[in-house]
Backbone atoms as SQL, in Angstrom:
CREATE TABLE atoms (id INTEGER PRIMARY KEY, chain TEXT, resi INTEGER, resn TEXT, atom TEXT, x REAL, y REAL, z REAL);
INSERT INTO atoms VALUES
  (1, 'A', 1, 'MET', 'N', -48.204, 164.051, -244.615),
  (2, 'A', 1, 'MET', 'CA', -48.907, 164.989, -243.733),
  (3, 'A', 1, 'MET', 'C', -49.440, 164.311, -242.072),
  (4, 'A', 2, 'ALA', 'N', -49.564, 163.597, -241.983),
  (5, 'A', 2, 'ALA', 'CA', -50.054, 162.437, -240.753),
  (6, 'A', 2, 'ALA', 'C', -48.501, 162.664, -240.523),
  (7, 'A', 3, 'GLU', 'N', -47.726, 162.189, -240.542),
  (8, 'A', 3, 'GLU', 'CA', -46.665, 162.476, -239.041),
  (9, 'A', 3, 'GLU', 'C', -45.924, 164.209, -239.377),
  (10, 'A', 4, 'ALA', 'N', -46.203, 164.773, -239.926),
  (11, 'A', 4, 'ALA', 'CA', -45.936, 166.219, -239.410),
  (12, 'A', 4, 'ALA', 'C', -47.257, 166.608, -238.748),
  (13, 'A', 5, 'LEU', 'N', -48.099, 166.091, -238.051),
  (14, 'A', 5, 'LEU', 'CA', -49.590, 166.799, -237.948),
  (15, 'A', 5, 'LEU', 'C', -49.147, 166.030, -236.192),
  (16, 'A', 6, 'ASP', 'N', -49.248, 164.678, -236.639),
  (17, 'A', 6, 'ASP', 'CA', -48.505, 164.117, -235.455),
  (18, 'A', 6, 'ASP', 'C', -47.246, 164.318, -234.537),
  (19, 'A', 7, 'ASP', 'N', -46.312, 165.683, -235.145),
  (20, 'A', 7, 'ASP', 'CA', -45.340, 165.909, -234.583),
  (21, 'A', 7, 'ASP', 'C', -45.461, 167.219, -234.171),
  (22, 'A', 8, 'GLU', 'N', -46.788, 167.777, -234.756),
  (23, 'A', 8, 'GLU', 'CA', -46.697, 168.803, -233.985),
  (24, 'A', 8, 'GLU', 'C', -47.907, 169.111, -232.684),
  (25, 'A', 9, 'TYR', 'N', -48.346, 167.600, -233.020),
  (26, 'A', 9, 'TYR', 'CA', -49.281, 167.180, -231.655),
  (27, 'A', 9, 'TYR', 'C', -48.450, 167.051, -230.432),
  (28, 'A', 10, 'LYS', 'N', -47.541, 166.332, -230.469),
  (29, 'A', 10, 'LYS', 'CA', -46.623, 166.096, -229.781),
  (30, 'A', 10, 'LYS', 'C', -45.989, 166.817, -228.858),
  (31, 'A', 11, 'THR', 'N', -45.579, 168.469, -230.030),
  (32, 'A', 11, 'THR', 'CA', -44.978, 168.846, -229.702),
  (33, 'A', 11, 'THR', 'C', -45.474, 170.194, -228.638),
  (34, 'A', 12, 'ARG', 'N', -46.690, 170.754, -229.142),
  (35, 'A', 12, 'ARG', 'CA', -47.699, 171.295, -228.544),
  (36, 'A', 12, 'ARG', 'C', -47.792, 170.954, -227.239),
  (37, 'A', 13, 'ALA', 'N', -48.690, 169.339, -226.938),
  (38, 'A', 13, 'ALA', 'CA', -48.662, 169.040, -226.017),
  (39, 'A', 13, 'ALA', 'C', -47.166, 168.829, -224.864),
  (40, 'A', 14, 'THR', 'N', -46.346, 168.769, -225.549),
  (41, 'A', 14, 'THR', 'CA', -44.867, 168.836, -224.134),
  (42, 'A', 14, 'THR', 'C', -44.812, 170.109, -223.980),
  (43, 'A', 15, 'TYR', 'N', -44.225, 171.026, -225.071),
  (44, 'A', 15, 'TYR', 'CA', -44.499, 172.604, -224.486),
  (45, 'A', 15, 'TYR', 'C', -45.890, 172.901, -223.540),
  (46, 'A', 16, 'ALA', 'N', -46.187, 172.770, -223.852),
  (47, 'A', 16, 'ALA', 'CA', -47.633, 173.129, -222.850),
  (48, 'A', 16, 'ALA', 'C', -47.619, 172.088, -221.165),
  (49, 'A', 17, 'ARG', 'N', -46.964, 171.073, -221.066),
  (50, 'A', 17, 'ARG', 'CA', -46.739, 170.473, -220.211),
  (51, 'A', 17, 'ARG', 'C', -45.468, 171.439, -219.392),
  (52, 'A', 18, 'VAL', 'N', -44.600, 171.525, -220.241),
  (53, 'A', 18, 'VAL', 'CA', -43.118, 172.328, -219.622),
  (54, 'A', 18, 'VAL', 'C', -44.051, 173.470, -219.190),
  (55, 'A', 19, 'ILE', 'N', -45.441, 174.184, -219.701),
  (56, 'A', 19, 'ILE', 'CA', -45.272, 175.469, -219.239),
  (57, 'A', 19, 'ILE', 'C', -46.233, 175.167, -217.819),
  (58, 'A', 20, 'GLU', 'N', -46.818, 174.581, -217.914),
  (59, 'A', 20, 'GLU', 'CA', -47.744, 173.576, -216.744),
  (60, 'A', 20, 'GLU', 'C', -47.048, 172.980, -215.588),
  (61, 'A', 21, 'ASP', 'N', -45.545, 173.140, -215.802),
  (62, 'A', 21, 'ASP', 'CA', -44.792, 172.453, -214.387),
  (63, 'A', 21, 'ASP', 'C', -43.854, 173.419, -214.153),
  (64, 'A', 22, 'PHE', 'N', -43.208, 174.355, -215.115),
  (65, 'A', 22, 'PHE', 'CA', -42.147, 175.667, -214.948),
  (66, 'A', 22, 'PHE', 'C', -42.685, 176.603, -214.844),
  (67, 'A', 23, 'GLY', 'N', -43.897, 177.288, -215.385),
  (68, 'A', 23, 'GLY', 'CA', -44.358, 178.442, -215.579),
  (69, 'A', 23, 'GLY', 'C', -44.203, 178.944, -216.765),
  (70, 'A', 24, 'GLY', 'N', -44.614, 180.061, -216.543),
  (71, 'A', 24, 'GLY', 'CA', -44.462, 181.101, -218.194),
  (72, 'A', 24, 'GLY', 'C', -43.003, 181.443, -218.785),
  (73, 'A', 25, 'VAL', 'N', -42.131, 180.441, -219.202),
  (74, 'A', 25, 'VAL', 'CA', -40.840, 180.247, -219.919),
  (75, 'A', 25, 'VAL', 'C', -41.085, 180.825, -220.674),
  (76, 'A', 26, 'ARG', 'N', -40.545, 181.862, -221.397),
  (77, 'A', 26, 'ARG', 'CA', -40.902, 182.375, -222.421),
  (78, 'A', 26, 'ARG', 'C', -40.784, 181.630, -223.765),
  (79, 'A', 27, 'ALA', 'N', -39.683, 180.737, -223.939),
  (80, 'A', 27, 'ALA', 'CA', -39.472, 180.174, -225.575),
  (81, 'A', 27, 'ALA', 'C', -40.623, 179.513, -226.061),
  (82, 'A', 28, 'PHE', 'N', -40.984, 178.478, -224.457),
  (83, 'A', 28, 'PHE', 'CA', -42.308, 177.620, -224.348),
  (84, 'A', 28, 'PHE', 'C', -43.334, 178.018, -224.846),
  (85, 'A', 29, 'VAL', 'N', -43.488, 179.323, -223.710),
  (86, 'A', 29, 'VAL', 'CA', -44.830, 180.423, -223.918),
  (87, 'A', 29, 'VAL', 'C', -44.960, 180.541, -225.530),
  (88, 'A', 30, 'ASN', 'N', -43.707, 181.328, -226.225),
  (89, 'A', 30, 'ASN', 'CA', -44.447, 181.878, -227.656),
  (90, 'A', 30, 'ASN', 'C', -43.890, 180.544, -228.624),
  (91, 'A', 31, 'ILE', 'N', -43.420, 179.425, -228.527),
  (92, 'A', 31, 'ILE', 'CA', -43.761, 178.424, -229.434),
  (93, 'A', 31, 'ILE', 'C', -44.715, 177.477, -229.501),
  (94, 'A', 32, 'VAL', 'N', -45.447, 177.345, -227.978),
  (95, 'A', 32, 'VAL', 'CA', -46.620, 176.475, -228.230),
  (96, 'A', 32, 'VAL', 'C', -47.629, 177.051, -228.421),
  (97, 'A', 33, 'GLU', 'N', -47.927, 178.198, -228.544),
  (98, 'A', 33, 'GLU', 'CA', -48.602, 179.318, -229.399),
  (99, 'A', 33, 'GLU', 'C', -48.868, 179.128, -231.011),
  (100, 'A', 34, 'ALA', 'N', -47.369, 178.980, -231.573),
  (101, 'A', 34, 'ALA', 'CA', -46.410, 178.894, -233.104),
  (102, 'A', 34, 'ALA', 'C', -47.451, 177.578, -233.679),
  (103, 'A', 35, 'GLU', 'N', -46.694, 176.460, -232.399),
  (104, 'A', 35, 'GLU', 'CA', -47.410, 175.614, -233.025),
  (105, 'A', 35, 'GLU', 'C', -49.046, 175.004, -232.686),
  (106, 'A', 36, 'LYS', 'N', -49.979, 175.880, -232.207),
  (107, 'A', 36, 'LYS', 'CA', -50.989, 175.728, -232.640),
  (108, 'A', 36, 'LYS', 'C', -51.854, 176.111, -233.735),
  (109, 'A', 37, 'ARG', 'N', -50.871, 177.130, -234.229),
  (110, 'A', 37, 'ARG', 'CA', -51.353, 177.510, -235.627),
  (111, 'A', 37, 'ARG', 'C', -50.775, 176.578, -236.337),
  (112, 'A', 38, 'TYR', 'N', -49.541, 176.289, -236.514),
  (113, 'A', 38, 'TYR', 'CA', -49.432, 174.881, -237.561),
  (114, 'A', 38, 'TYR', 'C', -49.894, 173.543, -237.162),
  (115, 'A', 39, 'ILE', 'N', -50.985, 173.189, -236.255),
  (116, 'A', 39, 'ILE', 'CA', -51.858, 172.425, -236.458),
  (117, 'A', 39, 'ILE', 'C', -52.874, 172.780, -237.473),
  (118, 'A', 40, 'SER', 'N', -53.302, 173.783, -236.890),
  (119, 'A', 40, 'SER', 'CA', -54.452, 174.627, -237.248),
  (120, 'A', 40, 'SER', 'C', -54.016, 174.535, -239.540),
  (121, 'A', 41, 'ALA', 'N', -53.331, 175.387, -239.593),
  (122, 'A', 41, 'ALA', 'CA', -53.053, 174.998, -241.267),
  (123, 'A', 41, 'ALA', 'C', -52.339, 173.662, -241.663),
  (124, 'A', 42, 'LEU', 'N', -52.026, 172.711, -241.026),
  (125, 'A', 42, 'LEU', 'CA', -52.155, 171.406, -241.262),
  (126, 'A', 42, 'LEU', 'C', -53.754, 170.657, -241.507),
  (127, 'A', 43, 'LEU', 'N', -54.261, 170.650, -240.373),
  (128, 'A', 43, 'LEU', 'CA', -56.053, 170.497, -240.088),
  (129, 'A', 43, 'LEU', 'C', -56.531, 171.044, -241.349),
  (130, 'A', 44, 'GLY', 'N', -56.419, 172.748, -241.856),
  (131, 'A', 44, 'GLY', 'CA', -56.953, 172.873, -242.881),
  (132, 'A', 44, 'GLY', 'C', -56.539, 172.101, -244.027),
  (133, 'A', 45, 'LEU', 'N', -55.385, 171.517, -244.652),
  (134, 'A', 45, 'LEU', 'CA', -55.223, 170.662, -245.623),
  (135, 'A', 45, 'LEU', 'C', -54.880, 169.557, -246.112),
  (136, 'A', 46, 'PHE', 'N', -55.361, 169.052, -244.434),
  (137, 'A', 46, 'PHE', 'CA', -56.604, 167.553, -244.493),
  (138, 'A', 46, 'PHE', 'C', -57.907, 167.888, -244.879),
  (139, 'A', 47, 'GLU', 'N', -58.655, 168.932, -244.523),
  (140, 'A', 47, 'GLU', 'CA', -59.850, 169.113, -244.797),
  (141, 'A', 47, 'GLU', 'C', -59.755, 169.560, -246.573),
  (142, 'A', 48, 'ARG', 'N', -58.816, 170.345, -247.085),
  (143, 'A', 48, 'ARG', 'CA', -59.235, 170.694, -248.291),
  (144, 'A', 48, 'ARG', 'C', -59.032, 169.239, -249.147),
  (145, 'A', 49, 'TYR', 'N', -58.156, 168.776, -248.760),
  (146, 'A', 49, 'TYR', 'CA', -58.420, 167.603, -249.443),
  (147, 'A', 49, 'TYR', 'C', -58.995, 165.931, -249.119),
  (148, 'A', 50, 'ASP', 'N', -59.857, 166.274, -248.138),
  (149, 'A', 50, 'ASP', 'CA', -60.954, 165.644, -247.714),
  (150, 'A', 50, 'ASP', 'C', -60.283, 164.539, -246.960),
  (151, 'A', 51, 'ILE', 'N', -59.349, 164.616, -246.452),
  (152, 'A', 51, 'ILE', 'CA', -58.790, 163.355, -245.869),
  (153, 'A', 51, 'ILE', 'C', -59.237, 163.634, -244.240),
  (154, 'A', 52, 'ALA', 'N', -58.981, 162.637, -243.716),
  (155, 'A', 52, 'ALA', 'CA', -58.887, 162.320, -242.514),
  (156, 'A', 52, 'ALA', 'C', -58.159, 162.670, -241.465),
  (157, 'A', 53, 'PRO', 'N', -57.896, 163.161, -240.573),
  (158, 'A', 53, 'PRO', 'CA', -56.944, 163.771, -239.862),
  (159, 'A', 53, 'PRO', 'C', -56.282, 162.526, -238.789),
  (160, 'A', 54, 'PRO', 'N', -55.021, 162.372, -238.474),
  (161, 'A', 54, 'PRO', 'CA', -55.137, 161.392, -236.973),
  (162, 'A', 54, 'PRO', 'C', -55.871, 161.760, -236.116),
  (163, 'A', 55, 'SER', 'N', -55.774, 160.923, -235.291),
  (164, 'A', 55, 'SER', 'CA', -56.093, 161.772, -233.895),
  (165, 'A', 55, 'SER', 'C', -54.848, 162.005, -233.006),
  (166, 'A', 56, 'ASP', 'N', -55.654, 163.017, -231.654),
  (167, 'A', 56, 'ASP', 'CA', -54.379, 163.414, -231.216),
  (168, 'A', 56, 'ASP', 'C', -54.072, 162.551, -230.059),
  (169, 'A', 57, 'ARG', 'N', -52.732, 162.029, -230.369),
  (170, 'A', 57, 'ARG', 'CA', -52.298, 160.658, -229.056),
  (171, 'A', 57, 'ARG', 'C', -51.589, 161.395, -227.933),
  (172, 'A', 58, 'TRP', 'N', -51.730, 162.055, -228.004),
  (173, 'A', 58, 'TRP', 'CA', -50.532, 163.392, -227.221),
  (174, 'A', 58, 'TRP', 'C', -51.120, 163.754, -225.944),
  (175, 'A', 59, 'THR', 'N', -52.613, 164.531, -226.003),
  (176, 'A', 59, 'THR', 'CA', -53.274, 165.007, -225.014),
  (177, 'A', 59, 'THR', 'C', -53.284, 164.404, -224.179),
  (178, 'A', 60, 'GLY', 'N', -52.624, 164.862, -222.951),
  (179, 'A', 60, 'GLY', 'CA', -52.537, 164.175, -221.141),
  (180, 'A', 60, 'GLY', 'C', -51.337, 162.870, -221.538),
  (181, 'A', 61, 'ALA', 'N', -50.412, 162.782, -222.478),
  (182, 'A', 61, 'ALA', 'CA', -49.590, 162.234, -222.167),
  (183, 'A', 61, 'ALA', 'C', -47.946, 162.653, -223.111),
  (184, 'A', 62, 'PRO', 'N', -47.839, 164.032, -222.732),
  (185, 'A', 62, 'PRO', 'CA', -46.944, 164.434, -223.011),
  (186, 'A', 62, 'PRO', 'C', -45.527, 163.769, -221.803),
  (187, 'A', 63, 'PRO', 'N', -44.336, 163.943, -222.372),
  (188, 'A', 63, 'PRO', 'CA', -43.542, 163.280, -221.427),
  (189, 'A', 63, 'PRO', 'C', -42.770, 164.717, -220.614),
  (190, 'A', 64, 'ARG', 'N', -42.447, 164.226, -219.266),
  (191, 'A', 64, 'ARG', 'CA', -42.104, 165.577, -218.035),
  (192, 'A', 64, 'ARG', 'C', -40.424, 165.039, -218.107),
  (193, 'A', 65, 'PHE', 'N', -40.174, 166.511, -217.533),
  (194, 'A', 65, 'PHE', 'CA', -38.582, 166.806, -217.649),
  (195, 'A', 65, 'PHE', 'C', -38.362, 167.119, -215.685),
  (196, 'A', 66, 'LEU', 'N', -37.514, 166.716, -215.414),
  (197, 'A', 66, 'LEU', 'CA', -36.984, 167.377, -214.024),
  (198, 'A', 66, 'LEU', 'C', -36.930, 168.175, -213.880),
  (199, 'A', 67, 'SER', 'N', -36.181, 168.843, -215.102),
  (200, 'A', 67, 'SER', 'CA', -35.879, 170.618, -214.922),
  (201, 'A', 67, 'SER', 'C', -35.863, 171.025, -215.984),
  (202, 'A', 68, 'LEU', 'N', -35.917, 172.221, -215.605),
  (203, 'A', 68, 'LEU', 'CA', -36.111, 173.215, -216.886),
  (204, 'A', 68, 'LEU', 'C', -35.161, 173.305, -217.893),
  (205, 'A', 69, 'LEU', 'N', -33.569, 172.904, -217.501),
  (206, 'A', 69, 'LEU', 'CA', -32.292, 172.701, -217.860),
  (207, 'A', 69, 'LEU', 'C', -32.940, 171.453, -219.381),
  (208, 'A', 70, 'GLU', 'N', -33.398, 170.125, -218.411),
  (209, 'A', 70, 'GLU', 'CA', -33.775, 169.298, -219.329),
  (210, 'A', 70, 'GLU', 'C', -34.892, 169.329, -220.468),
  (211, 'A', 71, 'ALA', 'N', -35.492, 169.917, -220.052),
  (212, 'A', 71, 'ALA', 'CA', -36.886, 170.409, -221.105),
  (213, 'A', 71, 'ALA', 'C', -36.477, 171.299, -222.306),
  (214, 'A', 72, 'CYS', 'N', -35.594, 172.310, -221.428),
  (215, 'A', 72, 'CYS', 'CA', -34.548, 173.047, -222.649),
  (216, 'A', 72, 'CYS', 'C', -33.810, 172.321, -224.002),
  (217, 'A', 73, 'ASN', 'N', -33.241, 171.107, -223.425),
  (218, 'A', 73, 'ASN', 'CA', -32.364, 170.425, -223.926),
  (219, 'A', 73, 'ASN', 'C', -33.165, 169.367, -224.961),
  (220, 'A', 74, 'LYS', 'N', -34.179, 169.349, -224.458),
  (221, 'A', 74, 'LYS', 'CA', -34.732, 168.084, -225.315),
  (222, 'A', 74, 'LYS', 'C', -35.880, 168.987, -226.393),
  (223, 'A', 75, 'ALA', 'N', -36.177, 169.838, -225.753),
  (224, 'A', 75, 'ALA', 'CA', -36.642, 171.190, -227.158),
  (225, 'A', 75, 'ALA', 'C', -35.803, 171.412, -228.025),
  (226, 'A', 76, 'VAL', 'N', -34.581, 171.167, -227.754),
  (227, 'A', 76, 'VAL', 'CA', -33.412, 171.464, -228.778),
  (228, 'A', 76, 'VAL', 'C', -33.089, 170.250, -229.951),
  (229, 'A', 77, 'GLN', 'N', -33.312, 169.068, -229.160),
  (230, 'A', 77, 'GLN', 'CA', -33.414, 167.830, -229.964),
  (231, 'A', 77, 'GLN', 'C', -34.929, 167.666, -230.668),
  (232, 'A', 78, 'ALA', 'N', -36.059, 168.371, -230.180),
  (233, 'A', 78, 'ALA', 'CA', -37.241, 168.360, -230.689),
  (234, 'A', 78, 'ALA', 'C', -37.308, 169.413, -231.877),
  (235, 'A', 79, 'GLU', 'N', -36.881, 170.057, -231.859),
  (236, 'A', 79, 'GLU', 'CA', -36.708, 171.048, -232.683),
  (237, 'A', 79, 'GLU', 'C', -36.036, 170.733, -233.735),
  (238, 'A', 80, 'THR', 'N', -34.775, 170.145, -233.420),
  (239, 'A', 80, 'THR', 'CA', -33.544, 169.721, -234.961),
  (240, 'A', 80, 'THR', 'C', -34.574, 168.322, -235.180),
  (241, 'A', 81, 'ASP', 'N', -35.314, 167.484, -235.067),
  (242, 'A', 81, 'ASP', 'CA', -36.054, 166.301, -234.917),
  (243, 'A', 81, 'ASP', 'C', -36.791, 166.432, -236.625),
  (244, 'A', 82, 'ASN', 'N', -37.837, 167.620, -236.150),
  (245, 'A', 82, 'ASN', 'CA', -38.917, 168.925, -236.737),
  (246, 'A', 82, 'ASN', 'C', -38.521, 169.225, -237.954),
  (247, 'A', 83, 'VAL', 'N', -37.060, 169.553, -237.792),
  (248, 'A', 83, 'VAL', 'CA', -36.672, 170.060, -239.362),
  (249, 'A', 83, 'VAL', 'C', -36.474, 168.744, -240.197),
  (250, 'A', 84, 'ALA', 'N', -35.869, 167.645, -239.376),
  (251, 'A', 84, 'ALA', 'CA', -35.595, 166.224, -240.395),
  (252, 'A', 84, 'ALA', 'C', -37.025, 165.316, -240.927),
  (253, 'A', 85, 'ILE', 'N', -37.871, 166.044, -240.204),
  (254, 'A', 85, 'ILE', 'CA', -38.849, 165.232, -240.623),
  (255, 'A', 85, 'ILE', 'C', -39.482, 166.054, -241.826),
  (256, 'A', 86, 'TYR', 'N', -39.510, 167.478, -241.679),
  (257, 'A', 86, 'TYR', 'CA', -40.222, 168.240, -243.026),
  (258, 'A', 86, 'TYR', 'C', -38.918, 168.252, -243.966),
  (259, 'A', 87, 'ASP', 'N', -37.424, 167.702, -243.648),
  (260, 'A', 87, 'ASP', 'CA', -36.478, 167.573, -244.720),
  (261, 'A', 87, 'ASP', 'C', -37.332, 166.182, -245.509),
  (262, 'A', 88, 'ARG', 'N', -38.213, 165.430, -244.850),
  (263, 'A', 88, 'ARG', 'CA', -38.331, 164.289, -245.018),
  (264, 'A', 88, 'ARG', 'C', -39.914, 164.368, -246.122),
  (265, 'A', 89, 'VAL', 'N', -40.400, 165.158, -245.054),
  (266, 'A', 89, 'VAL', 'CA', -42.102, 164.665, -245.968),
  (267, 'A', 89, 'VAL', 'C', -42.052, 165.768, -247.602),
  (268, 'A', 90, 'LEU', 'N', -41.074, 167.155, -247.019),
  (269, 'A', 90, 'LEU', 'CA', -40.894, 167.163, -248.404),
  (270, 'A', 90, 'LEU', 'C', -41.161, 167.402, -249.403),
  (271, 'A', 91, 'LYS', 'N', -40.107, 165.826, -249.555),
  (272, 'A', 91, 'LYS', 'CA', -40.085, 164.898, -250.628),
  (273, 'A', 91, 'LYS', 'C', -41.417, 164.533, -251.373),
  (274, 'A', 92, 'THR', 'N', -41.897, 164.333, -250.224),
  (275, 'A', 92, 'THR', 'CA', -43.291, 163.606, -250.756),
  (276, 'A', 92, 'THR', 'C', -44.765, 164.193, -251.410),
  (277, 'A', 93, 'SER', 'N', -44.442, 165.394, -251.399),
  (278, 'A', 93, 'SER', 'CA', -45.873, 166.262, -252.449),
  (279, 'A', 93, 'SER', 'C', -45.397, 167.045, -253.397),
  (280, 'A', 94, 'THR', 'N', -45.962, 167.306, -254.147),
  (281, 'A', 94, 'THR', 'CA', -45.519, 168.044, -255.185),
  (282, 'A', 94, 'THR', 'C', -46.399, 169.040, -255.429),
  (283, 'A', 95, 'ARG', 'N', -47.622, 169.452, -254.586),
  (284, 'A', 95, 'ARG', 'CA', -48.373, 170.242, -254.364),
  (285, 'A', 95, 'ARG', 'C', -47.860, 171.873, -253.620),
  (286, 'A', 96, 'ALA', 'N', -48.539, 172.503, -254.345),
  (287, 'A', 96, 'ALA', 'CA', -47.808, 173.907, -254.023),
  (288, 'A', 96, 'ALA', 'C', -48.350, 174.181, -252.612),
  (289, 'A', 97, 'ASP', 'N', -49.496, 174.357, -252.065),
  (290, 'A', 97, 'ASP', 'CA', -49.979, 174.268, -250.897),
  (291, 'A', 97, 'ASP', 'C', -49.697, 173.680, -249.783),
  (292, 'A', 98, 'ILE', 'N', -49.057, 172.463, -249.681),
  (293, 'A', 98, 'ILE', 'CA', -48.601, 171.754, -249.149),
  (294, 'A', 98, 'ILE', 'C', -47.570, 172.134, -248.767),
  (295, 'A', 99, 'LEU', 'N', -46.820, 172.130, -250.062),
  (296, 'A', 99, 'LEU', 'CA', -45.137, 172.273, -249.777),
  (297, 'A', 99, 'LEU', 'C', -44.802, 173.523, -249.203),
  (298, 'A', 100, 'SER', 'N', -45.478, 174.753, -249.592),
  (299, 'A', 100, 'SER', 'CA', -45.775, 176.053, -248.558),
  (300, 'A', 100, 'SER', 'C', -45.760, 175.781, -246.810),
  (301, 'A', 101, 'VAL', 'N', -46.784, 175.199, -246.802),
  (302, 'A', 101, 'VAL', 'CA', -46.856, 175.117, -245.093),
  (303, 'A', 101, 'VAL', 'C', -45.353, 174.543, -244.789),
  (304, 'A', 102, 'TYR', 'N', -44.716, 173.039, -245.111),
  (305, 'A', 102, 'TYR', 'CA', -44.379, 172.794, -245.038),
  (306, 'A', 102, 'TYR', 'C', -42.819, 173.175, -244.781),
  (307, 'A', 103, 'HIS', 'N', -42.502, 174.681, -246.077),
  (308, 'A', 103, 'HIS', 'CA', -41.340, 175.403, -245.845),
  (309, 'A', 103, 'HIS', 'C', -41.427, 176.011, -244.889),
  (310, 'A', 104, 'ALA', 'N', -42.268, 176.534, -244.691),
  (311, 'A', 104, 'ALA', 'CA', -42.820, 177.595, -243.799),
  (312, 'A', 104, 'ALA', 'C', -42.459, 177.072, -242.438),
  (313, 'A', 105, 'TRP', 'N', -42.826, 176.000, -241.894),
  (314, 'A', 105, 'TRP', 'CA', -42.679, 175.277, -240.291),
  (315, 'A', 105, 'TRP', 'C', -41.308, 174.972, -240.709),
  (316, 'A', 106, 'ARG', 'N', -40.358, 174.368, -241.646),
  (317, 'A', 106, 'ARG', 'CA', -39.558, 173.780, -241.268),
  (318, 'A', 106, 'ARG', 'C', -38.675, 175.195, -240.926),
  (319, 'A', 107, 'GLU', 'N', -38.476, 175.988, -241.493),
  (320, 'A', 107, 'GLU', 'CA', -38.023, 177.296, -241.879),
  (321, 'A', 107, 'GLU', 'C', -37.829, 177.859, -240.260),
  (322, 'A', 108, 'ALA', 'N', -39.178, 177.496, -239.440),
  (323, 'A', 108, 'ALA', 'CA', -39.617, 178.400, -237.906),
  (324, 'A', 108, 'ALA', 'C', -39.067, 177.698, -237.083),
  (325, 'A', 109, 'SER', 'N', -38.860, 176.194, -237.942),
  (326, 'A', 109, 'SER', 'CA', -37.996, 175.616, -236.301),
  (327, 'A', 109, 'SER', 'C', -36.851, 175.957, -236.526),
  (328, 'A', 110, 'LEU', 'N', -36.122, 175.816, -237.991),
  (329, 'A', 110, 'LEU', 'CA', -34.413, 175.955, -238.166),
  (330, 'A', 110, 'LEU', 'C', -34.104, 177.519, -237.418),
  (331, 'A', 111, 'ASP', 'N', -35.033, 178.361, -237.887),
  (332, 'A', 111, 'ASP', 'CA', -34.343, 179.624, -237.702),
  (333, 'A', 111, 'ASP', 'C', -34.893, 180.429, -236.575),
  (334, 'A', 112, 'ARG', 'N', -36.453, 179.707, -236.256),
  (335, 'A', 112, 'ARG', 'CA', -36.579, 180.168, -234.855),
  (336, 'A', 112, 'ARG', 'C', -36.443, 180.239, -233.380),
  (337, 'A', 113, 'HIS', 'N', -37.363, 178.799, -234.206),
  (338, 'A', 113, 'HIS', 'CA', -37.317, 177.972, -232.840),
  (339, 'A', 113, 'HIS', 'C', -36.446, 177.188, -231.635),
  (340, 'A', 114, 'LEU', 'N', -35.501, 176.665, -233.267),
  (341, 'A', 114, 'LEU', 'CA', -34.222, 176.076, -232.746),
  (342, 'A', 114, 'LEU', 'C', -33.568, 177.003, -231.806),
  (343, 'A', 115, 'PRO', 'N', -32.814, 178.209, -232.048),
  (344, 'A', 115, 'PRO', 'CA', -32.168, 179.743, -231.804),
  (345, 'A', 115, 'PRO', 'C', -32.623, 179.718, -230.000),
  (346, 'A', 116, 'ALA', 'N', -33.998, 180.075, -230.019),
  (347, 'A', 116, 'ALA', 'CA', -34.760, 180.835, -228.899),
  (348, 'A', 116, 'ALA', 'C', -34.536, 179.474, -227.999),
  (349, 'A', 117, 'PHE', 'N', -34.730, 177.782, -227.955),
  (350, 'A', 117, 'PHE', 'CA', -34.288, 176.867, -227.485),
  (351, 'A', 117, 'PHE', 'C', -33.229, 176.768, -226.735),
  (352, 'A', 118, 'ARG', 'N', -32.071, 176.784, -227.645),
  (353, 'A', 118, 'ARG', 'CA', -30.377, 177.165, -227.569),
  (354, 'A', 118, 'ARG', 'C', -30.562, 177.876, -226.437),
  (355, 'A', 119, 'ARG', 'N', -30.921, 178.933, -226.965),
  (356, 'A', 119, 'ARG', 'CA', -30.786, 180.221, -225.493),
  (357, 'A', 119, 'ARG', 'C', -31.197, 179.740, -224.293),
  (358, 'A', 120, 'CYS', 'N', -32.260, 179.177, -224.596),
  (359, 'A', 120, 'CYS', 'CA', -33.225, 178.896, -222.975),
  (360, 'A', 120, 'CYS', 'C', -32.350, 177.967, -222.358),
  (361, 'A', 121, 'ALA', 'N', -31.600, 176.369, -223.124),
  (362, 'A', 121, 'ALA', 'CA', -30.429, 176.040, -222.798),
  (363, 'A', 121, 'ALA', 'C', -29.148, 176.881, -221.946),
  (364, 'A', 122, 'GLU', 'N', -28.914, 177.545, -222.417),
  (365, 'A', 122, 'GLU', 'CA', -27.576, 178.268, -222.241),
  (366, 'A', 122, 'GLU', 'C', -27.871, 178.848, -221.060),
  (367, 'A', 123, 'ARG', 'N', -28.913, 179.469, -220.896),
  (368, 'A', 123, 'ARG', 'CA', -29.487, 180.490, -219.499),
  (369, 'A', 123, 'ARG', 'C', -29.936, 179.876, -218.730),
  (370, 'A', 124, 'LYS', 'N', -30.512, 178.212, -219.005),
  (371, 'A', 124, 'LYS', 'CA', -30.571, 177.257, -217.167),
  (372, 'A', 124, 'LYS', 'C', -29.526, 176.165, -217.233),
  (373, 'A', 125, 'GLY', 'N', -28.498, 176.590, -218.007),
  (374, 'A', 125, 'GLY', 'CA', -27.172, 176.178, -217.955),
  (375, 'A', 125, 'GLY', 'C', -25.967, 176.729, -217.256),
  (376, 'A', 126, 'GLN', 'N', -26.187, 177.647, -216.611),
  (377, 'A', 126, 'GLN', 'CA', -24.955, 178.624, -216.218),
  (378, 'A', 126, 'GLN', 'C', -25.850, 178.638, -214.690);
């Protein structure tokens, strides 16, 4: 769960920085809110199992991008990486509640976030 939470922290911080640097770009605005929900769900699992969650090492330290196109392309890669992380962590538990969260977030990255950032990259690349 620590790896998944760290990735969600990183993604939230990165997308918030993109919004700060380039304004309210729709894909980033919508998905940064989703990242907050994912973090909350993961923190709930840590609490349920009485495990101390890792601290958020990404606050104030997200990457910056020279252009919105670069940010969109990096977001495509980040969501692709996110799916790979969930593919990996899905093999680490047999607990239904944990698996449910992992499956939901994996599907969100694959079916909603990744296509949104691909569209963002296509629009900004023209």
